[in-house]
Structures are given as structure tokens and as C-alpha cells.
Amino acid sequence: MKHTVEVMISEADVAARIAKLGEEITARYQGSDEVVMIGLLRGSCVFLADLCRQTQLPITLDFMTASSYGSGMHSTRDVRILKDLDDDIKGKDIVLVEDIIDTGYTLNKVREILSLREPKSLAICTLLDKPSRREVHVPVDWIGFSIPDEFVVGCGIDYAQKYRNLPFIGKVVPQE
Ligand code: PRP
Ligand code: MN
Ligand code: MG
């Protein structure tokens, strides 16, 4: 598809918001001896890298890859773990980090799986949220920006695997 990308949220606005989220997360986990930030690959890696550097906490990192099969238009979406965490999370404070929540299926499933492992706490932080697209409820602790149902890229979010490295949130605009 021929398209252009327009700035929707500027690099400066993204950075300022992430700094604020970092402060809030730091305040929440005062006294914790380890906060594990778990990134869902691949989208979350750029946001996670920025976010963890805006906290003043003893952070450790781990990653998971979840993949959804079937049509994203149907509520029967099956989410599978393609790459599991490297370490055990039992008894630990966990912040699950996502780039964007759309239908909610990915996070809902991952949250369910991680809960069974009995972490001490399990919170969710997402850079972007598209509430109008939600099909299953997910309890989200921190949201960077709530956005309308636009096709967005940048800060980790791709269009056919491209644009993840854009330092701003862009909107994909189709060209004739
Ligand atoms: C995107 C995004 C979220 C998920 C959100 O990932 O990064 O992980 O979809 O959609 P949902 O709320 O409807 O489940 P994608 O599957 O495109 O993989 P990627 O992170 O590798 O781009
Ligand atoms: Mn993803
Ligand atoms: Mg993607």
C-alpha cells in the first residue's frame, strides 16, 4: 500500500510522558529489591528501553514473545507463547510492558499465564491504548497515551515490520 507517515505524537511529547511514567513507577515500587520489567517482543522493546532508564529502581529485564493466530477480526483469537521468559517470576514484582493494547487478547492471555506463576505483584504499563478496539478487558496500571483507532507506527510499533525505529508516534496515511 502506498502511504505516508504523519507525526501524531511528537518525539518530545513521547519522551516527556515516558519520564512521567518512570517517576510514577519508581514511586510505586519504593522498597522493592527487584522489579522485573517484562517486554513482549517485538513491539515493546523500544518503549521498554526508554522506560526502564526513566526509573530509579533495581530493575531486571526479561522478554517473552506471544503470537496471535487466526483472524484478528474474530473474538476466537488464540494467543500462543513462542518464546517464554528466561527466569522464574515467583514472588517477584512484575511490570509487563507493551507498546500498544488493541483488542486486549495478547495481554489478557499473557497476564493469565504469568499470574499462574505466582508473582508477588503483576502490573501492566503500555505506551499506547486504543480503548475503542477493546474486545476483552485487561486491567492496565499505566497508560502513556489513549489514542483513537488510527493506524500508528513508531516507538516500537510496526507496519509490516517497518518503522519501529521512528522516535515519534506516526499515523499511516494511505495514498491513492
Ligand atoms: C501488536 C502489539 C501488541 C498487540 C496488541 O503486536 O505490539 O503486542 O499487537 O494487539 P491486541 O491487543 O489486539 O492483542 P504484534 O502481534 O503485531 O507483534 P509485534 O509486537 O512483533 O509487532
Ligand atoms: Mn506486540
Ligand atoms: Mg506488529
JSON list of C-alpha atoms and ligand atoms in Angstrom, two decimals:
[
{"chain": "A", "resi": 1, "resn": "MET", "atom": "CA", "xyz": [0.00, 0.00, 0.00]},
{"chain": "A", "resi": 2, "resn": "LYS", "atom": "CA", "xyz": [1.36, 3.42, -0.93]},
{"chain": "A", "resi": 3, "resn": "HIS", "atom": "CA", "xyz": [1.31, 5.62, 2.12]},
{"chain": "A", "resi": 4, "resn": "THR", "atom": "CA", "xyz": [2.94, 8.43, 4.04]},
{"chain": "A", "resi": 5, "resn": "VAL", "atom": "CA", "xyz": [3.58, 8.76, 7.77]},
{"chain": "A", "resi": 6, "resn": "GLU", "atom": "CA", "xyz": [2.46, 11.87, 9.65]},
{"chain": "A", "resi": 7, "resn": "VAL", "atom": "CA", "xyz": [3.53, 12.82, 13.16]},
{"chain": "A", "resi": 8, "resn": "MET", "atom": "CA", "xyz": [0.74, 12.09, 15.63]},
{"chain": "A", "resi": 9, "resn": "ILE", "atom": "CA", "xyz": [2.65, 12.36, 18.94]},
{"chain": "A", "resi": 10, "resn": "SER", "atom": "CA", "xyz": [5.99, 14.18, 18.79]},
{"chain": "A", "resi": 11, "resn": "GLU", "atom": "CA", "xyz": [9.30, 12.79, 20.00]},
{"chain": "A", "resi": 12, "resn": "ALA", "atom": "CA", "xyz": [9.37, 15.41, 22.78]},
{"chain": "A", "resi": 13, "resn": "ASP", "atom": "CA", "xyz": [5.85, 14.54, 23.95]},
{"chain": "A", "resi": 14, "resn": "VAL", "atom": "CA", "xyz": [6.65, 10.82, 23.97]},
{"chain": "A", "resi": 15, "resn": "ALA", "atom": "CA", "xyz": [9.84, 11.44, 25.96]},
{"chain": "A", "resi": 16, "resn": "ALA", "atom": "CA", "xyz": [8.06, 13.69, 28.49]},
{"chain": "A", "resi": 17, "resn": "ARG", "atom": "CA", "xyz": [5.32, 11.14, 29.03]},
{"chain": "A", "resi": 18, "resn": "ILE", "atom": "CA", "xyz": [7.79, 8.29, 29.49]},
{"chain": "A", "resi": 19, "resn": "ALA", "atom": "CA", "xyz": [9.71, 10.36, 32.05]},
{"chain": "A", "resi": 20, "resn": "LYS", "atom": "CA", "xyz": [6.47, 10.84, 34.00]},
{"chain": "A", "resi": 21, "resn": "LEU", "atom": "CA", "xyz": [5.63, 7.13, 33.82]},
{"chain": "A", "resi": 22, "resn": "GLY", "atom": "CA", "xyz": [9.13, 6.39, 35.08]},
{"chain": "A", "resi": 23, "resn": "GLU", "atom": "CA", "xyz": [8.55, 8.64, 38.09]},
{"chain": "A", "resi": 24, "resn": "GLU", "atom": "CA", "xyz": [5.21, 7.02, 38.88]},
{"chain": "A", "resi": 25, "resn": "ILE", "atom": "CA", "xyz": [6.63, 3.50, 38.59]},
{"chain": "A", "resi": 26, "resn": "THR", "atom": "CA", "xyz": [9.59, 4.49, 40.78]},
{"chain": "A", "resi": 27, "resn": "ALA", "atom": "CA", "xyz": [7.21, 5.80, 43.46]},
{"chain": "A", "resi": 28, "resn": "ARG", "atom": "CA", "xyz": [5.07, 2.67, 43.35]},
{"chain": "A", "resi": 29, "resn": "TYR", "atom": "CA", "xyz": [7.93, 0.24, 43.99]},
{"chain": "A", "resi": 30, "resn": "GLN", "atom": "CA", "xyz": [9.86, 2.07, 46.70]},
{"chain": "A", "resi": 31, "resn": "GLY", "atom": "CA", "xyz": [11.49, -0.54, 48.95]},
{"chain": "A", "resi": 32, "resn": "SER", "atom": "CA", "xyz": [11.29, -3.37, 46.42]},
{"chain": "A", "resi": 33, "resn": "ASP", "atom": "CA", "xyz": [14.61, -5.18, 45.97]},
{"chain": "A", "resi": 34, "resn": "GLU", "atom": "CA", "xyz": [13.83, -6.18, 42.37]},
{"chain": "A", "resi": 35, "resn": "VAL", "atom": "CA", "xyz": [11.34, -5.05, 39.79]},
{"chain": "A", "resi": 36, "resn": "VAL", "atom": "CA", "xyz": [11.24, -7.27, 36.73]},
{"chain": "A", "resi": 37, "resn": "MET", "atom": "CA", "xyz": [10.26, -5.45, 33.55]},
{"chain": "A", "resi": 38, "resn": "ILE", "atom": "CA", "xyz": [8.94, -7.96, 31.06]},
{"chain": "A", "resi": 39, "resn": "GLY", "atom": "CA", "xyz": [8.81, -6.87, 27.45]},
{"chain": "A", "resi": 40, "resn": "LEU", "atom": "CA", "xyz": [6.56, -8.52, 24.90]},
{"chain": "A", "resi": 41, "resn": "LEU", "atom": "CA", "xyz": [8.58, -8.85, 21.73]},
{"chain": "A", "resi": 42, "resn": "ARG", "atom": "CA", "xyz": [8.94, -7.33, 19.38]},
{"chain": "A", "resi": 43, "resn": "GLY", "atom": "CA", "xyz": [6.87, -4.18, 19.76]},
{"chain": "A", "resi": 44, "resn": "SER", "atom": "CA", "xyz": [7.65, -3.31, 23.36]},
{"chain": "A", "resi": 45, "resn": "CYS", "atom": "CA", "xyz": [11.45, -3.27, 23.12]},
{"chain": "A", "resi": 46, "resn": "VAL", "atom": "CA", "xyz": [11.88, 0.40, 22.20]},
{"chain": "A", "resi": 47, "resn": "PHE", "atom": "CA", "xyz": [9.46, 1.70, 24.85]},
{"chain": "A", "resi": 48, "resn": "LEU", "atom": "CA", "xyz": [10.86, -0.69, 27.45]},
{"chain": "A", "resi": 49, "resn": "ALA", "atom": "CA", "xyz": [14.39, 0.55, 26.83]},
{"chain": "A", "resi": 50, "resn": "ASP", "atom": "CA", "xyz": [13.29, 4.15, 27.32]},
{"chain": "A", "resi": 51, "resn": "LEU", "atom": "CA", "xyz": [11.03, 3.42, 30.27]},
{"chain": "A", "resi": 52, "resn": "CYS", "atom": "CA", "xyz": [13.49, 1.40, 32.34]},
{"chain": "A", "resi": 53, "resn": "ARG", "atom": "CA", "xyz": [16.02, 4.23, 32.05]},
{"chain": "A", "resi": 54, "resn": "GLN", "atom": "CA", "xyz": [13.48, 6.68, 33.46]},
{"chain": "A", "resi": 55, "resn": "THR", "atom": "CA", "xyz": [13.06, 4.72, 36.68]},
{"chain": "A", "resi": 56, "resn": "GLN", "atom": "CA", "xyz": [15.32, 4.74, 39.72]},
{"chain": "A", "resi": 57, "resn": "LEU", "atom": "CA", "xyz": [14.77, 1.19, 40.82]},
{"chain": "A", "resi": 58, "resn": "PRO", "atom": "CA", "xyz": [16.65, -2.11, 40.89]},
{"chain": "A", "resi": 59, "resn": "ILE", "atom": "CA", "xyz": [15.25, -3.26, 37.52]},
{"chain": "A", "resi": 60, "resn": "THR", "atom": "CA", "xyz": [15.90, -6.58, 35.83]},
{"chain": "A", "resi": 61, "resn": "LEU", "atom": "CA", "xyz": [14.71, -7.41, 32.32]},
{"chain": "A", "resi": 62, "resn": "ASP", "atom": "CA", "xyz": [13.12, -10.44, 30.74]},
{"chain": "A", "resi": 63, "resn": "PHE", "atom": "CA", "xyz": [11.29, -10.99, 27.46]},
{"chain": "A", "resi": 64, "resn": "MET", "atom": "CA", "xyz": [8.51, -13.06, 26.02]},
{"chain": "A", "resi": 65, "resn": "THR", "atom": "CA", "xyz": [7.12, -13.48, 22.52]},
{"chain": "A", "resi": 66, "resn": "ALA", "atom": "CA", "xyz": [3.42, -14.09, 22.11]},
{"chain": "A", "resi": 67, "resn": "SER", "atom": "CA", "xyz": [1.82, -14.64, 18.77]},
{"chain": "A", "resi": 68, "resn": "SER", "atom": "CA", "xyz": [-1.80, -14.49, 17.78]},
{"chain": "A", "resi": 69, "resn": "TYR", "atom": "CA", "xyz": [-3.19, -16.88, 15.19]},
{"chain": "A", "resi": 70, "resn": "GLY", "atom": "CA", "xyz": [-6.33, -16.67, 13.14]},
{"chain": "A", "resi": 71, "resn": "SER", "atom": "CA", "xyz": [-8.14, -13.55, 12.07]},
{"chain": "A", "resi": 72, "resn": "GLY", "atom": "CA", "xyz": [-7.70, -10.56, 14.30]},
{"chain": "A", "resi": 73, "resn": "MET", "atom": "CA", "xyz": [-11.26, -9.61, 13.43]},
{"chain": "A", "resi": 74, "resn": "HIS", "atom": "CA", "xyz": [-12.71, -12.53, 15.39]},
{"chain": "A", "resi": 75, "resn": "SER", "atom": "CA", "xyz": [-13.01, -12.94, 19.10]},
{"chain": "A", "resi": 76, "resn": "THR", "atom": "CA", "xyz": [-11.74, -16.54, 18.94]},
{"chain": "A", "resi": 77, "resn": "ARG", "atom": "CA", "xyz": [-8.15, -15.31, 18.69]},
{"chain": "A", "resi": 78, "resn": "ASP", "atom": "CA", "xyz": [-5.73, -17.83, 20.06]},
{"chain": "A", "resi": 79, "resn": "VAL", "atom": "CA", "xyz": [-2.61, -16.37, 21.66]},
{"chain": "A", "resi": 80, "resn": "ARG", "atom": "CA", "xyz": [0.44, -18.63, 21.99]},
{"chain": "A", "resi": 81, "resn": "ILE", "atom": "CA", "xyz": [3.78, -18.26, 23.69]},
{"chain": "A", "resi": 82, "resn": "LEU", "atom": "CA", "xyz": [6.55, -18.54, 21.09]},
{"chain": "A", "resi": 83, "resn": "LYS", "atom": "CA", "xyz": [9.36, -17.56, 23.44]},
{"chain": "A", "resi": 84, "resn": "ASP", "atom": "CA", "xyz": [8.94, -17.88, 27.18]},
{"chain": "A", "resi": 85, "resn": "LEU", "atom": "CA", "xyz": [10.70, -15.91, 29.92]},
{"chain": "A", "resi": 86, "resn": "ASP", "atom": "CA", "xyz": [14.23, -16.99, 30.82]},
{"chain": "A", "resi": 87, "resn": "ASP", "atom": "CA", "xyz": [13.74, -16.70, 34.58]},
{"chain": "A", "resi": 88, "resn": "ASP", "atom": "CA", "xyz": [11.21, -17.67, 37.24]},
{"chain": "A", "resi": 89, "resn": "ILE", "atom": "CA", "xyz": [8.97, -14.81, 38.43]},
{"chain": "A", "resi": 90, "resn": "LYS", "atom": "CA", "xyz": [7.59, -16.41, 41.59]},
{"chain": "A", "resi": 91, "resn": "GLY", "atom": "CA", "xyz": [7.49, -13.90, 44.44]},
{"chain": "A", "resi": 92, "resn": "LYS", "atom": "CA", "xyz": [8.70, -11.02, 42.28]},
{"chain": "A", "resi": 93, "resn": "ASP", "atom": "CA", "xyz": [7.32, -7.61, 41.42]},
{"chain": "A", "resi": 94, "resn": "ILE", "atom": "CA", "xyz": [6.48, -7.65, 37.71]},
{"chain": "A", "resi": 95, "resn": "VAL", "atom": "CA", "xyz": [5.78, -4.83, 35.30]},
{"chain": "A", "resi": 96, "resn": "LEU", "atom": "CA", "xyz": [4.53, -6.17, 32.00]},
{"chain": "A", "resi": 97, "resn": "VAL", "atom": "CA", "xyz": [5.40, -3.67, 29.29]},
{"chain": "A", "resi": 98, "resn": "GLU", "atom": "CA", "xyz": [3.56, -3.30, 25.97]},
{"chain": "A", "resi": 99, "resn": "ASP", "atom": "CA", "xyz": [3.75, -0.83, 23.12]},
{"chain": "A", "resi": 100, "resn": "ILE", "atom": "CA", "xyz": [0.04, -0.88, 22.35]},
{"chain": "A", "resi": 101, "resn": "ILE", "atom": "CA", "xyz": [-3.18, -2.52, 23.51]},
{"chain": "A", "resi": 102, "resn": "ASP", "atom": "CA", "xyz": [-5.70, -3.07, 20.77]},
{"chain": "A", "resi": 103, "resn": "THR", "atom": "CA", "xyz": [-8.27, -5.89, 21.27]},
{"chain": "A", "resi": 104, "resn": "GLY", "atom": "CA", "xyz": [-6.58, -6.85, 24.54]},
{"chain": "A", "resi": 105, "resn": "TYR", "atom": "CA", "xyz": [-6.21, -10.55, 23.63]},
{"chain": "A", "resi": 106, "resn": "THR", "atom": "CA", "xyz": [-2.41, -10.60, 23.77]},
{"chain": "A", "resi": 107, "resn": "LEU", "atom": "CA", "xyz": [-2.08, -9.00, 27.20]},
{"chain": "A", "resi": 108, "resn": "ASN", "atom": "CA", "xyz": [-5.07, -10.77, 28.63]},
{"chain": "A", "resi": 109, "resn": "LYS", "atom": "CA", "xyz": [-3.58, -14.16, 27.78]},
{"chain": "A", "resi": 110, "resn": "VAL", "atom": "CA", "xyz": [-0.03, -13.30, 28.84]},
{"chain": "A", "resi": 111, "resn": "ARG", "atom": "CA", "xyz": [-1.32, -11.86, 32.09]},
{"chain": "A", "resi": 112, "resn": "GLU", "atom": "CA", "xyz": [-3.24, -15.07, 32.76]},
{"chain": "A", "resi": 113, "resn": "ILE", "atom": "CA", "xyz": [-0.16, -17.22, 32.12]},
{"chain": "A", "resi": 114, "resn": "LEU", "atom": "CA", "xyz": [2.10, -15.08, 34.31]},
{"chain": "A", "resi": 115, "resn": "SER", "atom": "CA", "xyz": [-0.43, -14.93, 37.17]},
{"chain": "A", "resi": 116, "resn": "LEU", "atom": "CA", "xyz": [-0.30, -18.73, 37.47]},
{"chain": "A", "resi": 117, "resn": "ARG", "atom": "CA", "xyz": [3.40, -18.45, 38.30]},
{"chain": "A", "resi": 118, "resn": "GLU", "atom": "CA", "xyz": [2.56, -16.56, 41.49]},
{"chain": "A", "resi": 119, "resn": "PRO", "atom": "CA", "xyz": [4.48, -13.31, 41.21]},
{"chain": "A", "resi": 120, "resn": "LYS", "atom": "CA", "xyz": [4.34, -11.01, 44.23]},
{"chain": "A", "resi": 121, "resn": "SER", "atom": "CA", "xyz": [2.63, -8.39, 42.08]},
{"chain": "A", "resi": 122, "resn": "LEU", "atom": "CA", "xyz": [1.79, -8.02, 38.41]},
{"chain": "A", "resi": 123, "resn": "ALA", "atom": "CA", "xyz": [1.21, -4.61, 36.86]},
{"chain": "A", "resi": 124, "resn": "ILE", "atom": "CA", "xyz": [0.83, -3.54, 33.24]},
{"chain": "A", "resi": 125, "resn": "CYS", "atom": "CA", "xyz": [2.27, -0.48, 31.53]},
{"chain": "A", "resi": 126, "resn": "THR", "atom": "CA", "xyz": [1.51, 0.35, 27.91]},
{"chain": "A", "resi": 127, "resn": "LEU", "atom": "CA", "xyz": [2.70, 3.25, 25.81]},
{"chain": "A", "resi": 128, "resn": "LEU", "atom": "CA", "xyz": [-0.49, 3.42, 23.75]},
{"chain": "A", "resi": 129, "resn": "ASP", "atom": "CA", "xyz": [-4.04, 2.28, 24.28]},
{"chain": "A", "resi": 130, "resn": "LYS", "atom": "CA", "xyz": [-6.84, 2.07, 21.72]},
{"chain": "A", "resi": 131, "resn": "PRO", "atom": "CA", "xyz": [-9.84, 1.71, 24.04]},
{"chain": "A", "resi": 132, "resn": "SER", "atom": "CA", "xyz": [-12.36, 1.76, 21.20]},
{"chain": "A", "resi": 133, "resn": "ARG", "atom": "CA", "xyz": [-10.91, -1.51, 19.85]},
{"chain": "A", "resi": 134, "resn": "ARG", "atom": "CA", "xyz": [-11.04, -3.47, 23.08]},
{"chain": "A", "resi": 135, "resn": "GLU", "atom": "CA", "xyz": [-12.71, -6.90, 22.98]},
{"chain": "A", "resi": 136, "resn": "VAL", "atom": "CA", "xyz": [-11.52, -8.35, 26.28]},
{"chain": "A", "resi": 137, "resn": "HIS", "atom": "CA", "xyz": [-10.93, -6.44, 29.50]},
{"chain": "A", "resi": 138, "resn": "VAL", "atom": "CA", "xyz": [-7.36, -6.03, 30.71]},
{"chain": "A", "resi": 139, "resn": "PRO", "atom": "CA", "xyz": [-6.54, -4.18, 33.94]},
{"chain": "A", "resi": 140, "resn": "VAL", "atom": "CA", "xyz": [-3.94, -1.58, 32.95]},
{"chain": "A", "resi": 141, "resn": "ASP", "atom": "CA", "xyz": [-1.95, 0.29, 35.59]},
{"chain": "A", "resi": 142, "resn": "TRP", "atom": "CA", "xyz": [-0.16, 2.86, 33.42]},
{"chain": "A", "resi": 143, "resn": "ILE", "atom": "CA", "xyz": [-1.12, 4.19, 30.00]},
{"chain": "A", "resi": 144, "resn": "GLY", "atom": "CA", "xyz": [1.13, 6.60, 28.10]},
{"chain": "A", "resi": 145, "resn": "PHE", "atom": "CA", "xyz": [-1.50, 7.85, 25.66]},
{"chain": "A", "resi": 146, "resn": "SER", "atom": "CA", "xyz": [-5.04, 6.82, 24.81]},
{"chain": "A", "resi": 147, "resn": "ILE", "atom": "CA", "xyz": [-5.48, 7.21, 21.08]},
{"chain": "A", "resi": 148, "resn": "PRO", "atom": "CA", "xyz": [-8.31, 6.91, 18.55]},
{"chain": "A", "resi": 149, "resn": "ASP", "atom": "CA", "xyz": [-8.48, 3.95, 16.17]},
{"chain": "A", "resi": 150, "resn": "GLU", "atom": "CA", "xyz": [-5.74, 5.11, 13.78]},
{"chain": "A", "resi": 151, "resn": "PHE", "atom": "CA", "xyz": [-3.06, 3.00, 12.14]},
{"chain": "A", "resi": 152, "resn": "VAL", "atom": "CA", "xyz": [0.02, 4.04, 14.13]},
{"chain": "A", "resi": 153, "resn": "VAL", "atom": "CA", "xyz": [3.74, 3.26, 13.88]},
{"chain": "A", "resi": 154, "resn": "GLY", "atom": "CA", "xyz": [6.96, 4.21, 15.64]},
{"chain": "A", "resi": 155, "resn": "CYS", "atom": "CA", "xyz": [8.48, 3.78, 19.12]},
{"chain": "A", "resi": 156, "resn": "GLY", "atom": "CA", "xyz": [8.49, 0.02, 18.53]},
{"chain": "A", "resi": 157, "resn": "ILE", "atom": "CA", "xyz": [5.23, -0.27, 16.61]},
{"chain": "A", "resi": 158, "resn": "ASP", "atom": "CA", "xyz": [5.49, -1.61, 13.07]},
{"chain": "A", "resi": 159, "resn": "TYR", "atom": "CA", "xyz": [3.73, -1.65, 9.76]},
{"chain": "A", "resi": 160, "resn": "ALA", "atom": "CA", "xyz": [4.89, -4.86, 8.00]},
{"chain": "A", "resi": 161, "resn": "GLN", "atom": "CA", "xyz": [7.89, -4.86, 10.40]},
{"chain": "A", "resi": 162, "resn": "LYS", "atom": "CA", "xyz": [8.97, -1.36, 9.38]},
{"chain": "A", "resi": 163, "resn": "TYR", "atom": "CA", "xyz": [9.01, 1.99, 11.22]},
{"chain": "A", "resi": 164, "resn": "ARG", "atom": "CA", "xyz": [9.71, 0.54, 14.68]},
{"chain": "A", "resi": 165, "resn": "ASN", "atom": "CA", "xyz": [12.68, 2.90, 14.97]},
{"chain": "A", "resi": 166, "resn": "LEU", "atom": "CA", "xyz": [10.76, 6.15, 14.39]},
{"chain": "A", "resi": 167, "resn": "PRO", "atom": "CA", "xyz": [11.34, 8.30, 17.50]},
{"chain": "A", "resi": 168, "resn": "PHE", "atom": "CA", "xyz": [7.76, 9.65, 17.38]},
{"chain": "A", "resi": 169, "resn": "ILE", "atom": "CA", "xyz": [4.32, 8.07, 17.06]},
{"chain": "A", "resi": 170, "resn": "GLY", "atom": "CA", "xyz": [3.27, 8.38, 13.46]},
{"chain": "A", "resi": 171, "resn": "LYS", "atom": "CA", "xyz": [-0.01, 7.88, 11.67]},
{"chain": "A", "resi": 172, "resn": "VAL", "atom": "CA", "xyz": [0.00, 5.86, 8.45]},
{"chain": "A", "resi": 173, "resn": "VAL", "atom": "CA", "xyz": [-1.94, 7.69, 5.76]},
{"chain": "A", "resi": 174, "resn": "PRO", "atom": "CA", "xyz": [-2.86, 5.72, 2.59]},
{"chain": "A", "resi": 175, "resn": "GLN", "atom": "CA", "xyz": [-2.11, 7.38, -0.78]},
{"chain": "A", "resi": 176, "resn": "GLU", "atom": "CA", "xyz": [-4.05, 6.60, -3.92]},
{"chain": "B", "resi": 1, "resn": "PRP", "atom": "C1", "xyz": [0.96, -5.94, 18.40]},
{"chain": "B", "resi": 1, "resn": "PRP", "atom": "C2", "xyz": [1.29, -5.06, 19.59]},
{"chain": "B", "resi": 1, "resn": "PRP", "atom": "C3", "xyz": [0.69, -5.80, 20.74]},
{"chain": "B", "resi": 1, "resn": "PRP", "atom": "C4", "xyz": [-0.52, -6.47, 20.15]},
{"chain": "B", "resi": 1, "resn": "PRP", "atom": "C5", "xyz": [-1.75, -5.72, 20.50]},
{"chain": "B", "resi": 1, "resn": "PRP", "atom": "O1", "xyz": [1.92, -6.98, 18.35]},
{"chain": "B", "resi": 1, "resn": "PRP", "atom": "O2", "xyz": [2.69, -4.92, 19.74]},
{"chain": "B", "resi": 1, "resn": "PRP", "atom": "O3", "xyz": [1.59, -6.77, 21.24]},
{"chain": "B", "resi": 1, "resn": "PRP", "atom": "O4", "xyz": [-0.32, -6.46, 18.71]},
{"chain": "B", "resi": 1, "resn": "PRP", "atom": "O5", "xyz": [-2.88, -6.31, 19.95]},
{"chain": "B", "resi": 1, "resn": "PRP", "atom": "P1", "xyz": [-4.07, -6.94, 20.78]},
{"chain": "B", "resi": 1, "resn": "PRP", "atom": "O6", "xyz": [-4.36, -6.05, 21.96]},
{"chain": "B", "resi": 1, "resn": "PRP", "atom": "O7", "xyz": [-5.21, -6.91, 19.78]},
{"chain": "B", "resi": 1, "resn": "PRP", "atom": "O8", "xyz": [-3.69, -8.31, 21.18]},
{"chain": "B", "resi": 1, "resn": "PRP", "atom": "P2", "xyz": [2.14, -7.87, 17.05]},
{"chain": "B", "resi": 1, "resn": "PRP", "atom": "O9", "xyz": [1.35, -9.14, 17.19]},
{"chain": "B", "resi": 1, "resn": "PRP", "atom": "O10", "xyz": [1.90, -7.04, 15.83]},
{"chain": "B", "resi": 1, "resn": "PRP", "atom": "O11", "xyz": [3.67, -8.29, 17.14]},
{"chain": "B", "resi": 1, "resn": "PRP", "atom": "P3", "xyz": [4.93, -7.30, 17.27]},
{"chain": "B", "resi": 1, "resn": "PRP", "atom": "O12", "xyz": [4.93, -6.80, 18.68]},
{"chain": "B", "resi": 1, "resn": "PRP", "atom": "O13", "xyz": [6.09, -8.18, 16.98]},
{"chain": "B", "resi": 1, "resn": "PRP", "atom": "O14", "xyz": [4.76, -6.20, 16.26]},
{"chain": "B", "resi": 2, "resn": "MN", "atom": "MN", "xyz": [3.42, -6.82, 20.12]},
{"chain": "B", "resi": 3, "resn": "MG", "atom": "MG", "xyz": [3.19, -5.92, 14.90]}
]
